[in-house]
XYZ file of C-alpha atoms in Angstrom:
613
model
C 141.375 110.015 126.546
C 142.336 107.348 124.854
C 144.228 108.516 121.904
C 142.464 105.149 119.970
C 139.089 107.071 120.741
C 140.715 110.442 119.142
C 140.974 108.495 115.773
C 137.999 106.692 115.834
C 135.727 109.872 116.740
C 137.767 112.234 114.746
C 138.379 114.010 117.727
C 140.546 116.984 118.169
C 143.089 117.488 121.182
C 143.068 121.104 123.034
C 142.821 123.992 121.050
C 143.838 122.297 117.748
C 142.778 123.791 114.641
C 142.110 121.991 111.572
C 140.514 123.402 108.708
C 138.102 121.051 107.025
C 137.397 120.446 103.171
C 136.801 123.329 101.103
C 135.179 124.055 97.997
C 135.818 127.525 96.392
C 137.372 129.013 98.856
C 134.215 128.384 102.206
C 135.260 125.455 104.393
C 132.317 122.342 104.227
C 134.127 120.251 106.276
C 132.472 118.554 109.259
C 135.020 118.999 111.955
C 135.390 122.508 113.993
C 137.444 124.715 113.294
C 138.342 125.177 117.068
C 137.596 122.965 120.089
C 138.561 123.935 123.791
C 138.007 120.922 125.984
C 136.846 121.896 129.624
C 135.750 119.525 132.539
C 132.172 120.152 131.935
C 132.046 122.192 128.788
C 132.674 122.204 125.532
C 134.034 125.598 122.852
C 133.233 125.082 119.690
C 134.781 128.082 117.175
C 132.854 130.629 118.645
C 129.538 128.912 120.508
C 129.742 127.047 123.513
C 128.188 123.426 124.660
C 127.139 121.306 127.454
C 125.964 117.977 127.543
C 123.759 115.662 130.091
C 122.747 112.290 129.760
C 119.292 110.944 130.960
C 119.781 108.710 134.187
C 116.407 108.714 136.103
C 113.173 108.469 134.737
C 109.380 108.501 135.417
C 107.609 105.198 136.273
C 105.038 106.148 133.856
C 105.224 108.303 130.416
C 102.560 109.053 127.908
C 102.901 109.318 124.019
C 105.305 112.003 122.822
C 107.042 112.767 126.849
C 110.162 114.256 125.255
C 107.876 116.881 123.589
C 109.075 119.624 126.552
C 112.504 119.014 126.057
C 112.278 119.268 121.681
C 110.073 122.584 121.800
C 112.390 124.067 124.451
C 113.062 127.506 122.863
C 117.019 127.356 123.359
C 119.502 125.660 120.846
C 119.128 122.000 121.999
C 120.373 118.919 120.108
C 118.269 115.640 121.309
C 119.686 112.404 120.650
C 118.468 108.553 120.974
C 120.820 105.736 120.975
C 118.646 102.223 120.494
C 120.404 98.918 120.350
C 118.316 95.798 120.676
C 118.221 93.364 123.533
C 118.314 89.571 122.195
C 115.357 87.848 123.397
C 118.238 84.719 125.620
C 119.871 87.663 126.950
C 116.781 89.563 127.871
C 115.006 86.292 129.213
C 118.392 86.089 131.295
C 118.581 89.491 132.329
C 114.707 89.933 133.570
C 115.235 86.280 135.074
C 117.477 87.074 137.579
C 116.291 90.862 137.998
C 113.125 89.019 139.458
C 115.387 86.799 141.575
C 117.134 89.933 143.325
C 113.592 91.526 143.872
C 112.076 87.856 145.099
C 115.440 87.521 147.500
C 115.081 91.013 148.790
C 111.036 90.743 149.750
C 111.624 87.661 151.656
C 114.435 88.933 153.366
C 112.234 91.694 154.591
C 109.470 89.778 155.784
C 111.915 87.342 157.965
C 112.793 90.428 159.831
C 109.498 91.757 159.873
C 109.558 94.646 157.894
C 106.687 96.583 156.138
C 106.621 95.571 152.663
C 108.591 97.903 149.966
C 105.254 100.102 148.251
C 107.988 100.505 144.914
C 110.088 96.783 145.600
C 106.434 95.545 144.979
C 105.759 97.612 141.321
C 108.974 96.661 140.408
C 108.669 92.772 141.257
C 105.144 93.051 139.590
C 106.428 95.034 136.113
C 109.179 92.414 135.745
C 106.919 89.485 136.245
C 104.884 91.130 133.823
C 107.233 92.050 131.242
C 109.296 88.719 131.286
C 105.726 87.079 130.635
C 105.163 89.630 127.614
C 109.226 88.703 126.610
C 108.217 84.912 126.825
C 105.232 85.064 124.762
C 107.198 87.105 121.525
C 104.500 90.586 123.148
C 107.208 92.673 123.258
C 111.168 93.319 123.459
C 113.724 95.076 125.192
C 116.275 97.492 123.700
C 118.758 99.234 125.894
C 118.594 103.169 125.230
C 120.723 106.019 125.921
C 119.244 109.430 125.688
C 121.422 112.782 125.547
C 121.161 116.099 124.760
C 123.871 118.907 123.956
C 122.827 122.588 125.193
C 124.301 125.233 123.058
C 124.973 129.033 123.928
C 126.681 132.130 122.425
C 128.461 132.737 125.923
C 129.205 131.137 129.580
C 127.052 133.057 131.298
C 124.253 132.389 128.904
C 125.351 128.797 128.773
C 124.881 128.655 132.259
C 121.257 130.318 132.522
C 120.210 127.853 129.718
C 121.502 124.752 131.182
C 119.455 125.904 134.298
C 116.347 126.114 132.358
C 116.574 122.724 130.977
C 117.649 121.573 133.977
C 114.086 122.701 135.354
C 112.168 121.506 132.847
C 113.497 117.851 133.226
C 113.025 118.089 137.170
C 109.026 118.878 135.906
C 109.330 115.255 133.944
C 110.614 113.615 136.522
C 113.786 113.400 134.269
C 117.650 113.554 135.736
C 119.794 114.725 133.985
C 123.819 114.285 134.816
C 126.541 116.264 133.214
C 129.537 114.522 130.894
C 132.136 115.736 134.033
C 135.565 114.962 132.224
C 133.865 113.354 128.902
C 132.389 116.466 127.332
C 134.543 115.525 124.088
C 132.612 111.940 123.837
C 129.102 113.580 124.909
C 129.217 116.046 123.021
C 129.814 113.027 119.775
C 126.996 111.107 121.117
C 124.670 113.620 120.024
C 125.978 114.363 116.789
C 124.152 112.583 113.896
C 127.281 109.992 113.506
C 125.146 107.213 115.261
C 127.483 106.989 117.796
C 127.011 106.756 121.631
C 130.217 106.846 123.369
C 128.858 107.520 126.785
C 126.769 104.553 126.935
C 124.634 105.537 129.733
C 121.708 103.306 128.925
C 118.361 102.186 130.066
C 116.217 99.117 129.438
C 113.034 99.752 127.688
C 110.288 97.769 126.181
C 108.489 98.037 123.236
C 105.654 100.413 123.911
C 107.695 102.759 126.319
C 110.020 102.671 123.514
C 107.832 104.005 121.317
C 106.439 106.881 123.114
C 110.047 108.580 123.035
C 110.017 108.909 119.308
C 108.923 112.496 118.483
C 106.683 111.472 115.298
C 104.071 110.294 118.389
C 102.124 113.419 119.862
C 100.152 113.138 122.782
C 97.716 115.076 121.349
C 96.247 112.470 118.867
C 95.815 108.840 119.666
C 98.518 106.906 119.281
C 96.559 104.089 117.192
C 96.585 106.331 114.212
C 99.795 108.276 114.526
C 101.406 105.200 114.168
C 102.327 102.911 111.572
C 99.084 101.209 110.354
C 98.294 97.807 110.262
C 98.928 97.322 106.761
C 101.873 96.582 105.177
C 101.663 99.603 102.847
C 101.260 102.655 102.951
C 101.904 104.041 106.142
C 101.035 107.830 108.219
C 101.583 111.005 105.989
C 103.614 114.080 107.232
C 100.645 116.840 107.429
C 103.222 119.078 108.936
C 104.637 120.294 112.182
C 102.902 120.708 115.529
C 101.964 123.877 115.750
C 102.229 124.526 119.280
C 106.106 122.260 119.840
C 108.773 121.214 117.267
C 107.607 117.504 117.051
C 106.001 116.581 113.450
C 102.329 115.695 112.422
C 102.179 112.395 111.102
C 98.638 110.916 109.926
C 97.410 107.189 108.766
C 94.046 107.806 107.268
C 93.581 104.063 106.497
C 94.130 103.108 110.130
C 90.717 105.165 111.188
C 87.678 104.014 111.229
C 86.717 105.027 107.511
C 89.285 106.658 105.259
C 87.667 109.867 104.391
C 88.646 113.462 105.401
C 87.330 117.050 105.057
C 88.932 120.202 104.846
C 87.104 123.234 105.350
C 88.920 126.808 105.305
C 88.349 130.529 103.855
C 89.657 130.928 100.413
C 93.530 131.809 100.415
C 93.831 129.717 103.688
C 96.006 126.827 102.604
C 93.486 124.282 101.772
C 94.845 122.963 98.054
C 98.250 123.433 99.277
C 97.585 121.592 102.073
C 95.841 118.848 100.091
C 98.451 118.755 97.083
C 101.217 118.008 99.294
C 98.701 114.856 100.797
C 98.199 113.578 97.081
C 101.981 113.800 96.328
C 102.861 112.208 99.946
C 99.754 109.092 99.109
C 101.830 108.637 95.630
C 104.985 107.934 97.161
C 103.488 104.670 99.135
C 101.693 103.573 96.109
C 97.881 105.487 96.626
C 96.272 105.849 93.796
C 94.292 109.551 93.547
C 91.696 110.574 91.359
C 91.082 114.451 91.380
C 88.014 116.738 90.722
C 89.613 120.040 89.927
C 86.751 122.590 89.363
C 89.703 125.529 88.877
C 92.368 123.634 86.888
C 94.620 123.882 90.373
C 96.200 120.380 90.139
C 97.199 120.030 86.322
C 100.824 121.265 86.485
C 100.879 118.561 89.877
C 99.650 115.576 87.280
C 102.131 116.645 84.718
C 104.894 116.684 86.980
C 104.361 113.096 88.168
C 103.327 111.749 84.897
C 99.513 111.576 85.759
C 96.859 111.995 83.859
C 94.500 115.046 83.069
C 90.523 114.660 81.443
C 89.712 118.606 80.818
C 85.761 118.201 80.510
C 84.565 121.012 78.257
C 87.517 120.994 76.159
C 86.487 120.292 72.386
C 85.980 116.376 71.660
C 86.131 115.275 75.114
C 82.849 113.810 76.436
C 81.362 111.673 78.909
C 78.237 109.783 78.363
C 76.205 109.048 81.252
C 74.687 105.600 80.266
C 78.041 103.713 80.020
C 77.558 100.010 81.860
C 80.242 99.112 83.373
C 82.497 96.075 81.548
C 83.834 94.107 84.464
C 83.608 90.440 83.405
C 81.787 90.031 86.973
C 78.957 92.453 85.463
C 75.605 92.172 87.282
C 72.255 91.595 85.964
C 70.916 94.627 87.491
C 73.420 96.873 85.789
C 70.820 98.622 83.329
C 68.734 99.596 85.977
C 70.960 100.825 88.306
C 72.364 102.509 85.347
C 68.783 104.096 84.491
C 68.395 105.356 88.329
C 71.445 107.219 87.728
C 70.337 108.668 84.535
C 67.666 109.807 86.645
C 69.753 112.296 89.158
C 71.465 113.601 85.838
C 68.176 115.019 84.726
C 67.601 116.628 88.149
C 70.789 118.459 87.680
C 70.560 119.520 84.543
C 66.915 120.740 84.458
C 67.962 122.322 88.183
C 64.710 121.027 89.584
C 63.422 117.536 91.173
C 61.144 115.880 88.231
C 57.291 114.863 88.930
C 56.096 111.342 89.381
C 55.252 112.050 85.326
C 58.254 113.205 84.459
C 60.139 110.060 86.096
C 57.729 107.665 84.360
C 58.082 109.156 80.756
C 62.153 108.765 81.482
C 62.310 105.671 83.075
C 60.594 104.323 79.764
C 62.699 106.281 77.612
C 65.855 105.289 78.822
C 64.750 101.356 79.299
C 63.964 101.573 75.422
C 67.119 103.329 74.742
C 69.202 100.323 76.013
C 66.826 97.599 74.055
C 67.609 99.586 70.686
C 70.936 99.125 71.460
C 70.926 95.510 71.758
C 71.556 95.700 75.709
C 69.259 93.868 77.986
C 69.882 92.342 81.916
C 71.818 90.037 80.600
C 75.741 90.985 80.993
C 76.916 89.422 78.361
C 75.564 92.374 76.506
C 76.579 95.237 78.282
C 79.935 95.387 76.260
C 78.015 96.580 73.297
C 78.077 100.184 72.448
C 75.692 101.775 74.752
C 73.323 104.569 74.010
C 73.523 108.326 74.416
C 71.378 110.973 76.127
C 70.613 112.056 72.365
C 68.868 108.544 72.096
C 66.696 109.190 75.079
C 65.720 112.536 74.005
C 64.803 111.539 70.350
C 62.157 109.021 71.616
C 60.897 111.118 74.452
C 60.450 113.801 71.654
C 58.599 110.695 69.489
C 55.753 109.867 72.409
C 52.218 111.693 72.664
C 52.643 112.355 76.044
C 52.727 116.025 76.672
C 55.168 115.805 80.083
C 58.153 113.294 77.904
C 57.882 116.001 75.083
C 58.218 119.446 77.287
C 60.597 117.188 79.300
C 62.578 116.260 75.303
C 62.202 120.151 74.531
C 63.928 121.121 78.126
C 66.726 118.724 77.713
C 67.313 119.552 73.806
C 70.559 122.355 74.659
C 72.226 119.749 76.258
C 72.136 117.260 73.021
C 72.139 119.086 69.898
C 72.093 122.527 71.318
C 74.465 124.726 73.369
C 75.444 122.694 75.819
C 75.967 119.052 73.733
C 79.560 119.120 73.705
C 79.692 116.869 76.551
C 77.227 114.506 75.567
C 76.842 114.641 72.268
C 78.187 111.144 71.748
C 80.116 108.131 73.522
C 82.727 108.829 76.068
C 86.038 109.642 75.100
C 88.504 109.896 78.202
C 90.007 108.016 79.921
C 90.574 107.275 83.582
C 94.174 105.209 84.265
C 97.105 105.680 85.748
C 98.517 106.623 89.612
C 97.161 110.263 89.224
C 94.230 111.148 87.200
C 93.055 114.900 87.184
C 89.472 115.826 85.995
C 89.323 119.587 84.754
C 86.059 120.979 84.816
C 87.485 124.700 84.562
C 86.404 124.952 80.720
C 83.095 123.896 81.628
C 79.978 126.634 81.794
C 78.923 127.517 84.586
C 75.772 125.995 83.714
C 77.410 122.626 82.997
C 79.970 122.342 87.023
C 77.474 120.636 88.870
C 76.553 117.918 86.059
C 80.055 118.088 84.846
C 81.016 117.142 88.693
C 78.784 114.820 89.413
C 79.419 112.479 86.084
C 83.458 112.443 87.599
C 82.134 111.415 90.495
C 80.531 108.827 88.614
C 82.967 107.711 86.821
C 85.343 107.860 89.639
C 82.971 105.085 91.473
C 82.644 102.908 88.728
C 86.384 102.787 88.881
C 86.894 102.852 93.090
C 84.024 99.662 92.928
C 85.067 97.548 90.248
C 85.742 94.206 91.904
C 89.110 93.071 89.698
C 90.880 96.146 90.333
C 91.491 96.474 94.170
C 93.628 98.808 95.425
C 93.283 101.384 97.972
C 92.297 104.858 96.297
C 92.085 108.110 97.595
C 88.999 110.476 95.719
C 89.917 113.923 95.988
C 86.703 116.648 95.585
C 87.678 120.188 95.594
C 85.586 122.924 95.918
C 82.676 120.461 96.955
C 80.090 123.137 97.402
C 79.631 123.312 93.668
C 78.113 119.354 94.043
C 76.270 119.957 97.912
C 74.287 122.943 95.933
C 72.273 120.380 94.062
C 70.300 118.086 95.826
C 71.312 115.113 93.810
C 74.844 115.929 93.454
C 74.731 116.214 97.708
C 73.126 112.823 98.094
C 75.433 110.940 95.537
C 77.988 112.705 97.398
C 76.948 111.139 100.254
C 76.007 107.859 99.378
C 80.057 107.886 98.174
C 81.027 108.990 101.728
C 79.126 105.930 103.326
C 80.159 103.464 101.471
C 84.145 103.975 99.776
C 85.464 102.786 103.059
C 83.929 99.239 101.883
C 85.571 99.829 98.684
C 89.070 100.627 100.096
C 89.026 103.888 99.233
C 88.999 107.162 100.815
C 87.471 110.130 99.976
C 88.861 114.297 100.881
C 86.135 116.626 100.922
C 87.334 120.107 100.224
C 85.604 123.413 100.167
C 86.099 126.893 101.325
C 81.980 127.542 101.576
C 81.459 126.080 105.274
C 77.312 127.050 105.846
C 76.577 125.026 102.154
C 78.629 122.080 103.657
C 77.065 122.060 107.779
C 73.964 123.959 106.594
C 72.686 121.000 105.210
C 71.657 117.413 106.790
C 73.467 116.176 104.061
C 76.449 118.085 104.292
C 76.653 117.590 107.957
C 76.184 113.321 107.254
C 79.603 114.072 105.164
C 81.266 115.334 107.917
C 79.922 112.942 110.564
C 81.343 110.249 108.086
C 85.070 111.810 107.985
C 87.491 110.422 110.546
C 90.037 112.772 109.723
C 88.608 116.335 109.560
C 91.233 119.346 108.705
C 90.267 122.745 110.053
C 92.408 125.670 108.648
C 91.701 129.548 108.822
C 87.986 130.482 109.641
C 86.532 133.775 108.343
C 84.489 135.842 111.012
C 81.592 135.369 109.292
C 81.501 130.992 109.472
C 83.294 131.026 112.241
C 80.084 130.331 114.238
C 78.486 127.306 112.831
C 82.121 126.023 112.117
C 82.630 126.074 116.189
C 79.187 124.318 117.060
C 79.499 122.107 114.784
C 82.975 120.668 115.802
C 82.547 121.778 119.397
C 85.633 123.861 119.331
C 86.696 125.623 122.307
C 86.962 129.466 122.676
C 91.204 129.411 122.108
C 90.382 126.769 118.953
C 88.073 129.661 117.439
C 90.722 132.318 118.079
C 93.509 130.097 116.784
C 91.563 129.604 113.574
C 90.316 133.252 113.176
C 93.717 134.394 113.771
C 96.132 131.251 111.816
C 98.188 131.990 108.946
C 98.213 130.212 105.716
C 99.029 127.036 106.648
C 97.795 126.759 109.831
C 95.260 124.773 111.471
C 93.419 121.947 113.664
C 93.563 118.334 113.038
C 90.308 116.801 114.388
C 89.819 113.360 114.985
C 87.116 112.602 117.337
C 87.599 113.786 120.661
C 91.820 114.731 119.842
C 92.801 117.194 117.709
C 96.066 118.789 117.040
C 97.325 122.297 115.792
C 99.504 121.933 112.928
C 101.500 124.102 110.528
C 101.655 122.338 106.307
C 105.112 122.235 105.514
C 106.491 121.583 102.258
C 110.083 120.814 100.547
C 111.392 123.161 97.423
C 110.012 120.302 94.842
C 107.058 120.194 96.849
C 106.109 124.193 97.297
C 106.956 124.519 92.985
C 104.081 122.057 92.644
C 102.091 123.247 95.320
C 101.862 126.851 94.607
C 99.224 128.173 93.385
C 100.229 131.801 94.109
C 100.079 133.745 90.647
C 102.892 136.178 91.964
C 105.194 132.573 92.358
C 103.643 130.822 89.017
C 104.763 133.993 86.980
C 108.342 133.299 88.486
C 108.133 130.050 87.674
C 107.466 130.811 84.389
C 110.268 133.396 83.842
C 113.139 132.368 80.858
C 115.578 131.433 83.184
C 115.298 127.413 82.845
C 117.881 127.273 86.077
C 116.794 129.774 88.600
C 115.375 126.707 90.998
C 117.469 124.063 90.125
C 120.029 125.818 92.338
C 117.374 126.180 95.338
C 118.366 123.631 98.479
C 115.522 121.657 99.290
C 115.294 121.962 103.267
C 114.699 118.398 103.279
């Protein structure tokens, strides 16, 4: 081997030994302790290795076609070296290739031979590719693919190499060993970015895209790739449970940006959602969370987000607040009045009668008029009336239904449940991550608190003066789906979120509440991304019917471990396992034992952990 190449690559001579960099008596260097070079094999320390180069490829490939090699149950390093070919060079090569193919075709025709199907197909492909390169629709790349196989003994390496070659033959790949170039081949598979073998094949853009392990044959390529916008892009959801590839997904490239996560309690749905939130924040997406169990407050505090604790002292939400946007609408008062009808229905736990609706509507409009607010948008900056003002107007009428309605609403204005409505709004919903924590709300106010929170979020999402990508997360959505008015509101939000450049993520552990009603099924139907984690045996039949699961998928969801599940997008689906770094795990876990350990007196206990990333 050339001595200059040895120096440049840091390759050691035959059987030479060189200790690496040592720290605290431990060898942490990059160089191996020993290297024995053979004709077709290497012995790296106590490990045997053999390197192969891919020199033959099938005519057509699908997305993720390298997955059988990446998922092979053995120690294998696969490296892909890519060098772009300049456009003038690519055009000249294609011109010469087309000339050679055309010359061969004409020579065969002159001698009266039959057409060669392979030559005809190659000529047609070269012609199409030349036009695509000329039009700027594609580029050419010089690609080299190499793999190193490792084993503990020579016999084990022989058996493993035979199995790998058998898999490659089934993929129509031709593998050749790096004979007499074992060191160069091994170095080409190390994470050094060096292609020493230089056994290249020319790929176009589409063919090269299918090589990457980030594309999956289980998911459509249009969704698993980078979206048309500059940012954000795909989010890592986990690893493929049936292979070694990654499952990345771009909700913003789908027909709509909504998602649904269904799982039984303890299956990891909140953990998965927190990872999705964190990775969306990395890309500049604003996230707003409805958190009934106060599971997201640690995450918000860690990333500098805002926590709004409804039910806490001095925290109020006024359902009669009007949007104060510069482009205010003249019908804002009437729209807000209609929303107050929904609020009252949820507070009373029943639909209003026709007489009650008439009385309530008159009282709402009178309360706005009393505050000096009319249909003129310039008056919308004035202080809005409160629910207490509406109830007082109802009580001062001679209508029996209005008086009865006022009496039923009194606990929410001056009674035990008045803390949420007895004044103007005090919450601020600004920031890159806003968590509406509802745990401190009494059970009787959980549904209305969720409804008011969704309304506050929707007003921020639909503000035409502040357009940006937003993700709205509604955890434990079954609390809202129990109320007819709340279910209808959630449905309307699912239908219109896409038009406001937002996505709605619905998470629930009670599949029956979501799939047992027409509105709930409509929310699922309007979610382009559907995540199914471990399911309970009592709910699997309903889930299987709604998502058309096969018998194998049913069994998989019943036996899945925590964090395992299916991602469903139309007819495409893939099995996945959620993964996280050590730092993400600390923020995402809700295990009481782990939280207790995290609050231990030793502040440096977690700083010493090494992230797998």
